[in-house]
XYZ file of C-alpha atoms in Angstrom:
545
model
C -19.744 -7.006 -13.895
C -18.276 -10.645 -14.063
C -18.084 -11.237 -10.729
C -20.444 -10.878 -8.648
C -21.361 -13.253 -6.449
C -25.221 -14.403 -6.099
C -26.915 -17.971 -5.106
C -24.517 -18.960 -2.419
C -24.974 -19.858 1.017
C -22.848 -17.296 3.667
C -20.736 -18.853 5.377
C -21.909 -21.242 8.241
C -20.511 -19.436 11.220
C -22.117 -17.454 14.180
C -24.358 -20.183 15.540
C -25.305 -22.482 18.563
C -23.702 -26.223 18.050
C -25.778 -27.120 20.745
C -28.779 -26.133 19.425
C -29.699 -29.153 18.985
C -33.065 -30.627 20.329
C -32.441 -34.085 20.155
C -29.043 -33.480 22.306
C -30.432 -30.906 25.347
C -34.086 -33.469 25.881
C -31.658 -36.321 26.117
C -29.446 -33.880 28.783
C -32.721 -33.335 30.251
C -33.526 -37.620 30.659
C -30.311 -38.696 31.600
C -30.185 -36.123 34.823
C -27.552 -33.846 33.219
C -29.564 -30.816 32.742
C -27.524 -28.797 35.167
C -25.380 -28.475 32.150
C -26.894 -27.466 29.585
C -25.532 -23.438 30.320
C -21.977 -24.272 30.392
C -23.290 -26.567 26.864
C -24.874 -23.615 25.295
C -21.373 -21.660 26.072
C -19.131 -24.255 23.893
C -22.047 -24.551 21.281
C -21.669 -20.864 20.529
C -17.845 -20.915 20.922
C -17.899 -24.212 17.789
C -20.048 -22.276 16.039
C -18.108 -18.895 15.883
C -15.803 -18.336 13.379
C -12.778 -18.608 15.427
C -13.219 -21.957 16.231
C -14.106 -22.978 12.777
C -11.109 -21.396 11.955
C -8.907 -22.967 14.695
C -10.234 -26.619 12.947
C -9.334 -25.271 9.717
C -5.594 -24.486 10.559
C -5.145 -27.735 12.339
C -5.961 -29.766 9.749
C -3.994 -28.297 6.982
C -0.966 -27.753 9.630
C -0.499 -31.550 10.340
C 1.316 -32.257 13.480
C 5.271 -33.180 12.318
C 7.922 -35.714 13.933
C 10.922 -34.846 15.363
C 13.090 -37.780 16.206
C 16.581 -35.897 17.212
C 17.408 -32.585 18.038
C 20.310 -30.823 15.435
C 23.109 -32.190 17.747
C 22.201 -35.884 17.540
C 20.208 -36.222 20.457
C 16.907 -38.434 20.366
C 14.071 -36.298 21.167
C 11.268 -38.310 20.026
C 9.368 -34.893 20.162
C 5.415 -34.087 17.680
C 5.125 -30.874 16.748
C 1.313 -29.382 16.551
C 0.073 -26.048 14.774
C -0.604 -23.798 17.325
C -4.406 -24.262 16.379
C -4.015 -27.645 17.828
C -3.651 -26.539 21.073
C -6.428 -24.102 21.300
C -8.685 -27.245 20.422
C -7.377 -28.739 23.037
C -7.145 -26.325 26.032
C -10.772 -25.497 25.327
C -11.545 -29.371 25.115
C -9.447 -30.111 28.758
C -11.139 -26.499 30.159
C -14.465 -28.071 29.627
C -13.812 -31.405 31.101
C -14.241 -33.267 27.962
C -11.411 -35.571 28.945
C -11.533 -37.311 32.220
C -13.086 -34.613 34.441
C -16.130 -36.622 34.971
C -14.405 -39.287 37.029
C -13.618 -37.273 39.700
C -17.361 -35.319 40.082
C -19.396 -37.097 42.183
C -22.783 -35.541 40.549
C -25.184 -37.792 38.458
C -25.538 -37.055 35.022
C -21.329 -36.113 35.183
C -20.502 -38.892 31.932
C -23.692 -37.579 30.275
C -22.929 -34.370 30.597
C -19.106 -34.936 29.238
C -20.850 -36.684 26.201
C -22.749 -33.377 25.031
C -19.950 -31.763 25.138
C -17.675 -33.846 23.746
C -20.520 -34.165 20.592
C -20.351 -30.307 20.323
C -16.846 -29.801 20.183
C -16.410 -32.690 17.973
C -18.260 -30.473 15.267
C -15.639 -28.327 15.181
C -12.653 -30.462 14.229
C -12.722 -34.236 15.272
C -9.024 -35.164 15.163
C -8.105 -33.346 18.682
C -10.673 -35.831 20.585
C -8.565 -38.928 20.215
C -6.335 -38.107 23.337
C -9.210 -36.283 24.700
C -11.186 -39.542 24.913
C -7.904 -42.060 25.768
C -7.588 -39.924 28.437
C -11.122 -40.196 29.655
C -10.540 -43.971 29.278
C -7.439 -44.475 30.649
C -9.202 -43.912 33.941
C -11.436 -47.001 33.929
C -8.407 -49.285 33.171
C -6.245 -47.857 35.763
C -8.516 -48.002 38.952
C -7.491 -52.141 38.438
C -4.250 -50.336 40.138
C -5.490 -48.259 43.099
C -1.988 -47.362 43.979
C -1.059 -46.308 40.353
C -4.615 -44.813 40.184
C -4.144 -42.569 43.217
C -1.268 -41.223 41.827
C -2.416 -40.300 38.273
C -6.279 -39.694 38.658
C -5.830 -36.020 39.845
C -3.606 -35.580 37.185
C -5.644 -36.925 34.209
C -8.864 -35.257 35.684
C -6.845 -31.830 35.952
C -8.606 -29.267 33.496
C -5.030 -27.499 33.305
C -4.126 -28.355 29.580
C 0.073 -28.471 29.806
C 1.708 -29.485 26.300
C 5.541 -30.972 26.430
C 7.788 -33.092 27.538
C 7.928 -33.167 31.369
C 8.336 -35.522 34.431
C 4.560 -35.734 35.540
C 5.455 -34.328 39.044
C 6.039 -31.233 37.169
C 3.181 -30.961 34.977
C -0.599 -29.281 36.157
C -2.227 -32.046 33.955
C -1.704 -34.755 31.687
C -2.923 -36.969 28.651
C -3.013 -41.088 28.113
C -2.401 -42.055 24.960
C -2.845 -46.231 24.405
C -0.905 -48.653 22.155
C -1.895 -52.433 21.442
C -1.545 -52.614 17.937
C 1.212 -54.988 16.487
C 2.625 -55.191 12.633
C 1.211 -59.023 12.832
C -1.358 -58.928 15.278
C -4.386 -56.133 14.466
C -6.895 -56.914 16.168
C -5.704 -60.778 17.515
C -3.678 -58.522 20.440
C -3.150 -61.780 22.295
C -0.577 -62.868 18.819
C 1.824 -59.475 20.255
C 5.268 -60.104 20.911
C 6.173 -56.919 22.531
C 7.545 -58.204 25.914
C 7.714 -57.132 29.381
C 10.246 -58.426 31.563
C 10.479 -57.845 35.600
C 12.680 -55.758 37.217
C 13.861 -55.526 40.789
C 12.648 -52.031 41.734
C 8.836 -53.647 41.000
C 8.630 -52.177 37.664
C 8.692 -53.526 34.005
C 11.144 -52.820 31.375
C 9.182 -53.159 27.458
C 10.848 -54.115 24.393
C 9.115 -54.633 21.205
C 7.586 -52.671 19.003
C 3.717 -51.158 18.075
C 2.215 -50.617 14.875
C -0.154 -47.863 15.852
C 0.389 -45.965 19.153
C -2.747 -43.423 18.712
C -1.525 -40.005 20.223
C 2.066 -40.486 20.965
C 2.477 -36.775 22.227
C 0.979 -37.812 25.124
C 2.297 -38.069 28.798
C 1.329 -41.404 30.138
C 0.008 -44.596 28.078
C -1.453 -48.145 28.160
C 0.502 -50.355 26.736
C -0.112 -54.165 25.919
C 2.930 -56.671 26.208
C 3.724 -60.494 26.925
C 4.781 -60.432 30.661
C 5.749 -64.066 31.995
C 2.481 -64.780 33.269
C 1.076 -63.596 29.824
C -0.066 -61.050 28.274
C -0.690 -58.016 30.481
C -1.459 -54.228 30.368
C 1.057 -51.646 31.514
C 1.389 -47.744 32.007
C 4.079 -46.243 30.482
C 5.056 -42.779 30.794
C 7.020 -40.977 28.461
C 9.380 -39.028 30.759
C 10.386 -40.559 33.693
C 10.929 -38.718 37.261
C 13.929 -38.065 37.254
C 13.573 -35.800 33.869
C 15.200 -38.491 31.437
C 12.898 -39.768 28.461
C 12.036 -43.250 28.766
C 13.025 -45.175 25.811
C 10.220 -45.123 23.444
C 10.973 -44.202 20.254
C 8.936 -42.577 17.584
C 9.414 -44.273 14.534
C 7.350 -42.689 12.101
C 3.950 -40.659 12.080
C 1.279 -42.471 9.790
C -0.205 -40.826 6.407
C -3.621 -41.014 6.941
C -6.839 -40.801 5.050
C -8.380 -38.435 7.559
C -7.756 -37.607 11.123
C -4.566 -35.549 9.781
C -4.504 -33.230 13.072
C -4.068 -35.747 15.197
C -0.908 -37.709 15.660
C -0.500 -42.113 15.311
C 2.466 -43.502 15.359
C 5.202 -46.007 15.269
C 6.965 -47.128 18.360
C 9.294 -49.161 19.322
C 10.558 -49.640 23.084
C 14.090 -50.445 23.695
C 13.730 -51.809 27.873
C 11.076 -49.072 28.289
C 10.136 -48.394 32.170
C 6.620 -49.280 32.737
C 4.352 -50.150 35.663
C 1.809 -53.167 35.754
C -1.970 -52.417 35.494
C -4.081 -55.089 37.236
C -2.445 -58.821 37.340
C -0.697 -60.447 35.008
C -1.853 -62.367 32.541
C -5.478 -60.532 32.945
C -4.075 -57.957 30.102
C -6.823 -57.980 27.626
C -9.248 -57.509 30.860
C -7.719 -55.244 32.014
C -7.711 -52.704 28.828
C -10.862 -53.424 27.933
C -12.177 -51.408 30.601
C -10.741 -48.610 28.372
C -11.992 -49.750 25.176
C -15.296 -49.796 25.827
C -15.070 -46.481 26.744
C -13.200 -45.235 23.701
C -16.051 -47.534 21.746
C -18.658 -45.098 23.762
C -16.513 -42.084 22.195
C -16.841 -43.747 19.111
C -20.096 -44.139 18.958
C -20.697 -40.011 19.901
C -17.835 -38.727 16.900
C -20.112 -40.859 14.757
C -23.229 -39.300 15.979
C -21.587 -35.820 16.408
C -20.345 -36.078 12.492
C -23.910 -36.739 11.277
C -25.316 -33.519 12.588
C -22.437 -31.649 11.242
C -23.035 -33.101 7.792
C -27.321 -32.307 7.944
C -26.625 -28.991 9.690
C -24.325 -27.718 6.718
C -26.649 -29.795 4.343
C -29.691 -27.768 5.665
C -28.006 -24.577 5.460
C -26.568 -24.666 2.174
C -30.555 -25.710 0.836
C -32.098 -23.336 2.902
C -29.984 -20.551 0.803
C -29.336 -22.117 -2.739
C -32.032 -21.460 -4.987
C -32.295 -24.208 -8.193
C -34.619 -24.096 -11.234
C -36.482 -21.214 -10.207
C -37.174 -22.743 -6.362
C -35.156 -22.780 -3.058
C -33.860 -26.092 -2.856
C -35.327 -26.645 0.724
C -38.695 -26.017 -0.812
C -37.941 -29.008 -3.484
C -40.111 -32.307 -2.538
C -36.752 -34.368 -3.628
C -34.657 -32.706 -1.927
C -36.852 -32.163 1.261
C -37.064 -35.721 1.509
C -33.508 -36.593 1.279
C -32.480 -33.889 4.278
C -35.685 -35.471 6.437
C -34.107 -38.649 5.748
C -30.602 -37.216 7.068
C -31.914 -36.100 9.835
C -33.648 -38.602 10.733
C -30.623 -40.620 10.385
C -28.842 -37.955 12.923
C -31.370 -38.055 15.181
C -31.555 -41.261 16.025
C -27.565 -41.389 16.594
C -27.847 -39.092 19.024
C -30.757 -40.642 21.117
C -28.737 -43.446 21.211
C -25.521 -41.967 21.886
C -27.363 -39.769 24.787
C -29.168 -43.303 25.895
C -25.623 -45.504 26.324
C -23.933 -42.409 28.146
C -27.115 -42.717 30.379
C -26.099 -45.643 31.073
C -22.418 -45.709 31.177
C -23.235 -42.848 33.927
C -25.314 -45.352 35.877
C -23.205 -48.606 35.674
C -20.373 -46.452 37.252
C -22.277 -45.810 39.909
C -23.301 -49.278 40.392
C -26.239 -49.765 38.674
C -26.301 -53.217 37.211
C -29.230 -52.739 35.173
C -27.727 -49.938 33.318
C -24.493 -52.580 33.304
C -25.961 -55.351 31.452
C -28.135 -53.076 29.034
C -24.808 -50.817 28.128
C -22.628 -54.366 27.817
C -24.865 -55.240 24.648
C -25.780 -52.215 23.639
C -22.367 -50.371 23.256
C -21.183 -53.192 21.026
C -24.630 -52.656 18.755
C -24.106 -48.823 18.936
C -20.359 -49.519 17.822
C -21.026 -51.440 14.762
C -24.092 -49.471 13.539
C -23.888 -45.681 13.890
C -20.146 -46.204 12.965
C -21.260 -48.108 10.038
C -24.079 -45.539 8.774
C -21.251 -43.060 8.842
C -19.696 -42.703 5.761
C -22.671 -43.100 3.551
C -24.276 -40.162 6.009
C -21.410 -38.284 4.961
C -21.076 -38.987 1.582
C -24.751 -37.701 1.060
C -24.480 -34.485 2.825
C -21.739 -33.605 1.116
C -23.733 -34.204 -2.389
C -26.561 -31.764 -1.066
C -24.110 -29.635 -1.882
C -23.209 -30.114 -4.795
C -19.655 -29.282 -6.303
C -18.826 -26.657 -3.538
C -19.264 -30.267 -1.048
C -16.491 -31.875 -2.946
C -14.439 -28.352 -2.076
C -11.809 -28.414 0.384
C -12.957 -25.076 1.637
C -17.175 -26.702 2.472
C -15.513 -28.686 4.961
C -17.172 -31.998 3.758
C -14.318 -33.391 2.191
C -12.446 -33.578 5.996
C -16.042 -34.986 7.386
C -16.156 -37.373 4.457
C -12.189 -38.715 5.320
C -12.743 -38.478 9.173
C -16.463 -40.694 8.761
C -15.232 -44.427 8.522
C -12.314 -43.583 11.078
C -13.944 -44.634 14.420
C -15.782 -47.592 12.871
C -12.169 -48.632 12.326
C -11.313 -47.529 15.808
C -11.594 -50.111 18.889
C -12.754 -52.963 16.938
C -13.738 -52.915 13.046
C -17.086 -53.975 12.030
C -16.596 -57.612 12.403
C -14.978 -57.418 15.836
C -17.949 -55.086 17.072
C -20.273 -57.325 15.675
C -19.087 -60.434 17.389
C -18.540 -58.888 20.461
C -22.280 -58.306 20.523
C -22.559 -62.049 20.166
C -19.780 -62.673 22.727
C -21.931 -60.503 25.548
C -25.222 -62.794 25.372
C -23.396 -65.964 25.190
C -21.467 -65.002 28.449
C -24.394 -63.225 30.024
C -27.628 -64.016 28.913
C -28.786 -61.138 31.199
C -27.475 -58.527 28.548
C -30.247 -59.674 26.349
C -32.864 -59.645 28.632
C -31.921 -55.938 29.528
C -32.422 -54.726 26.162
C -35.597 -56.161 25.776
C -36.681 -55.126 28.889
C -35.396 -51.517 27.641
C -36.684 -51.772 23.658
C -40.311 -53.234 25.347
C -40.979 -49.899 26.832
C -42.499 -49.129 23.791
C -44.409 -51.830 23.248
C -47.892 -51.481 21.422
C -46.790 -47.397 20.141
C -46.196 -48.487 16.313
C -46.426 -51.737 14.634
C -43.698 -51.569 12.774
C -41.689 -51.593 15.955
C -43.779 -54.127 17.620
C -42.962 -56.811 14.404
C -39.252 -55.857 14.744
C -38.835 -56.651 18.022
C -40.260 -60.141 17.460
C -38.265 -60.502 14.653
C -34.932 -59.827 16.087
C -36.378 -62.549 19.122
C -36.764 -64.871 16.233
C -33.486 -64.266 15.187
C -31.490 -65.729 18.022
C -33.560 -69.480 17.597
C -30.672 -70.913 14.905
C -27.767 -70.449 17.359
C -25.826 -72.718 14.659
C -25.560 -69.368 12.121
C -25.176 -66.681 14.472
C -21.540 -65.797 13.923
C -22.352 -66.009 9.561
C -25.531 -63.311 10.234
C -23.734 -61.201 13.286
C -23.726 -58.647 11.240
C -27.705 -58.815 10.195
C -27.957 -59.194 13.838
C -26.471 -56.142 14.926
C -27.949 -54.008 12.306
C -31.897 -55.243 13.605
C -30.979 -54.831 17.260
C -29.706 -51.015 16.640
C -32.281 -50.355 14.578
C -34.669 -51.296 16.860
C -33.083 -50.162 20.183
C -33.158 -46.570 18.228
C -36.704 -47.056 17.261
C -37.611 -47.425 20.953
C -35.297 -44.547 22.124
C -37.341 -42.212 18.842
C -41.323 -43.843 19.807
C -40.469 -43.147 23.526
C -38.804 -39.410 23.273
C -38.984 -37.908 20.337
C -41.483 -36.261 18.571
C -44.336 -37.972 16.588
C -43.021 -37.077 12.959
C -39.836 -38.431 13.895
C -40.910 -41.677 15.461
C -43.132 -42.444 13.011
C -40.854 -41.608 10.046
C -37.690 -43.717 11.459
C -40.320 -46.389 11.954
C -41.955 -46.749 8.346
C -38.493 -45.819 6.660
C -36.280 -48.183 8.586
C -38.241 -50.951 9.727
C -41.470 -50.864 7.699
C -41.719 -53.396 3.949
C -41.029 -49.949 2.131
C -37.611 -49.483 3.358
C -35.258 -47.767 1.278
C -31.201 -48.474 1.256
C -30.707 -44.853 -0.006
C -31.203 -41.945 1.874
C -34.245 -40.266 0.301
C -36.460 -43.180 0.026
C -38.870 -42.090 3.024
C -42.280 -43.440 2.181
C -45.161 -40.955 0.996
C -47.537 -39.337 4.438
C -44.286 -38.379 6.648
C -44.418 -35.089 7.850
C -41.478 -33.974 6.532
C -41.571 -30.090 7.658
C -41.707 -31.327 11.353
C -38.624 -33.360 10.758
C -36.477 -30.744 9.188
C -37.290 -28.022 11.319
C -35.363 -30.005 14.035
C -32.259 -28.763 12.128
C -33.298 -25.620 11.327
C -33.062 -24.789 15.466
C -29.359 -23.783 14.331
C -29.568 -20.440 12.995
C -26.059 -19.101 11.686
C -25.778 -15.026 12.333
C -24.189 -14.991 8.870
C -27.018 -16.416 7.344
């Protein structure tokens, strides 16, 4: 008997995604309770083994090009396993793109966040047109006319794949494209132009170096009108049934993110309708990227609990040297540490969709508070990422570096949406940008941070420090960075002291803002109650297992 097969964890299938404590008492804060059964539904549809499978498929079926049809004709047509699309009818069934706008109950965005977290678990390329869609919808209510006509659609929960005159479809995506072969992130250096036509509309020429999710149905598009540089919708079939003239180049190789499709465009006179005024582009868009950033900030979050939850598991079952590895102080304080790490992601993620919620619905409180603290979220959790990653996947061991763990698609997919909307740099200055426009932003989160003033002292020193840290205005822009990194750290601290339990509050607090910090994960100081910590991941209970 050669092969029998002893000291490995069952597959991690048959669970709740949702189970997740951190997640459903930050539904229960933010006044989205009401969903936590139609929650617990998805969490046990990403956890079965149909879904995992569905991820699975999509990723190793990448979606293919198809720029004329065998005749000659351009097509300009992507091609998705049909995996894909069972990712995404579930994903538009559950209003995890822009359902929320048009429910008129509070806690709607939060509620849309959870979900969009859970599902993420499952397979994380499928939620970048889920979440341009949910953005689109900001941007385009600068255009009530243009928003009348394409809100019901985007909100629709019908998911309708192909190439069709809108008028004809149940639903629709948004895809967006700003990014130009010599412009990155400096959109106002495009050259893509947009010149008037009589009929009112705008025909595009010029080309984009990434157009995220060019399968889509509708998009918002950057481009130098005479007034300057403006945004514009563009849809990809026009009403009459005739493909408007944006071609598909080429698909882009990518590190990770290989279900979803990013292209290369280029528009030859392009029909396309103007979003807010002229000239007021960038403002106009950014509307939308700040809520993609928001969806950045909850893949991020979303990816760290995937990465402790399969760390967990695999240690709860693998026995080393003679001892479980869960039951091995080294190891038990490298998965508190992780989760830890999660943990406060989430809180935060569950604290700016709070507040996203609220500014919508005119709270300018919530405005100013989510203005600087989306930018902080951006750059930090996005940044913590990969290394997350990286050190769940070791907890496994060799069968982490295995294709078939899953951790080498979370490991590709983690620095992906701290590229997204803004690198590290831009995110980081941005931050800077929102206090010196409106000093208010700053005063909201210490207002919000201040609520737990006088809990722990480690907090309490932190939050003079980062005060201290805004006296040398001269070297602000050199330490944005340090900057950003103390004001998330604290802002999660807060969030942790305020709503989570004791052994979590305390732990984050010592490990990450206490003279014994660590940089590696692992490094949490002797007297944390590590069993309290872990058992928040150890809610999730596979039926395999």
């Amino acid at each position: 008997m050669t092969h029998d097969v002893f000291n490995q964890a069952p597959p991690y299938a048959g669970h709740d995604v949702s189970a997740d404590p951190a997640l459903v008492e930050g539904l229960r804060r933010e006044s989205a309770d009401w969903a936590i059964g139609e929650l617990r539904g998805l969490g046990t549809l990403a956890g079965s083994p149909r879904a995992q499978e569905w991820g699975r498929l999509a990723n190793d079926h990448p979606p293919v090009l198809r720029t004329h049809d065998p005749y000659g004709h351009r097509v300009d047509e992507v091609e998705f396993h049909p995996a894909w699309h069972e990712l995404m009818a579930v994903a538009v069934g559950h209003g995890l793109h822009a359902a929320p706008w048009a429910a008129a109950r509070p806690g709607a965005h939060v509620a849309r966040a959870a979900k969009f977290y859970v599902w993420s678990q499952v397979e994380a390329g499928h939620g970048c047109p889920i979440s341009m869609t949910y953005a689109s919808v900001a941007a385009l209510r600068h255009s009530p006319t243009l928003s009348a006509e394409w809100e019901p659609l985007l909100t629709s929960r019908s998911y309708e794949f192909g190439l069709r005159p809108a008028s004809a479809k149940r639903g629709v995506l948004a895809g967006m494209a700003m990014t130009e072969k010599q412009g990155g992130s400096d959109v106002r250096a495009n050259t893509t132009t947009a010149e008037p036509r009589a009929d009112g509309t705008y025909a595009l020429t010029g080309h984009k170096w990434f157009n995220s999710a060019p399968m889509c149905d509708v998009f918002l598009v950057l481009a130098q009108a005479p007034r300057g540089l403006s945004c514009f919708l563009l849809p990809r079939v026009l009403p009459d049934g005739t493909r408007n003239a944006m071609r598909l180049m080429r698909l882009k190789d990518k590190l990770g993110n290989r279900s979803n499709a990013s292209a290369e465009v280029e528009y030859e006179g392009a029909v396309a309708h103007l979003v807010g005024e002229e000239g007021r582009g960038v403002r106009t868009i950014i509307e939308m990227v700040n809520m993609t950033r928001l969806d950045c900030v909850i893949g991020s979050a979303a990816g760290m609990r995937l990465g402790v939850t399969r760390a967990v598991h695999h240690a709860t079952h693998r026995t080393a040297f003679g001892h479980p590895l869960i039951d091995q102080p080294l190891m038990r304080n490298v998965l508190a540490d992780l989760t830890l790490e999660s943990e406060a992601a989430t809180a935060l993620m569950i604290r700016l969709a709070g507040a996203t919620d609220k500014a919508i619905r005119g709270d300018s409180t919530e405005s100013a508070l989510r203005r600087i603290a989306l930018a902080t979220a951006k750059y930090w959790i996005c940044k913590r990422a990969p290394g997350h990653a990286a050190e769940s996947l070791e907890c496994l061991g060799g069968n982490g570096y295995v294709e078939d763990s899953q951790m080498p698609r979370l490991f590709r997919e983690s620095p992906l949406n701290g590229i997204w909307e803004g690198s590290g740099n831009v995110a980081a200055l941005d931050l800077l940008r929102s206090i010196a426009k409106e000093p208010a932003n700053l005063d909201a989160y210490f207002t919000e941070v201040e609520q737990a003033k006088g809990a722990d002292l480690h907090l309490d020193t932190a939050v003079r420090q980062v005060k201290d840290s805004f006296t040398d205005p001269s070297t602000l822009e050199y330490r944005a960075r340090q900057v950003a990194e103390r004001l998330a750290l604290v802002l999660q601290a807060s969030l942790l002291v305020r709503f989570s339990p004791p052994a979590v509050a305390d732990a984050f607090c010592a490990a990450r803002l206490g003279p014994e910090r660590n940089m590696a994960y692992g490094g949490l100081p002797s007297g944390v109650d590590i069993e309290s910590i872990i058992e928040r991941v150890l809610t999730v209970k596979s039926t395999t297992g």
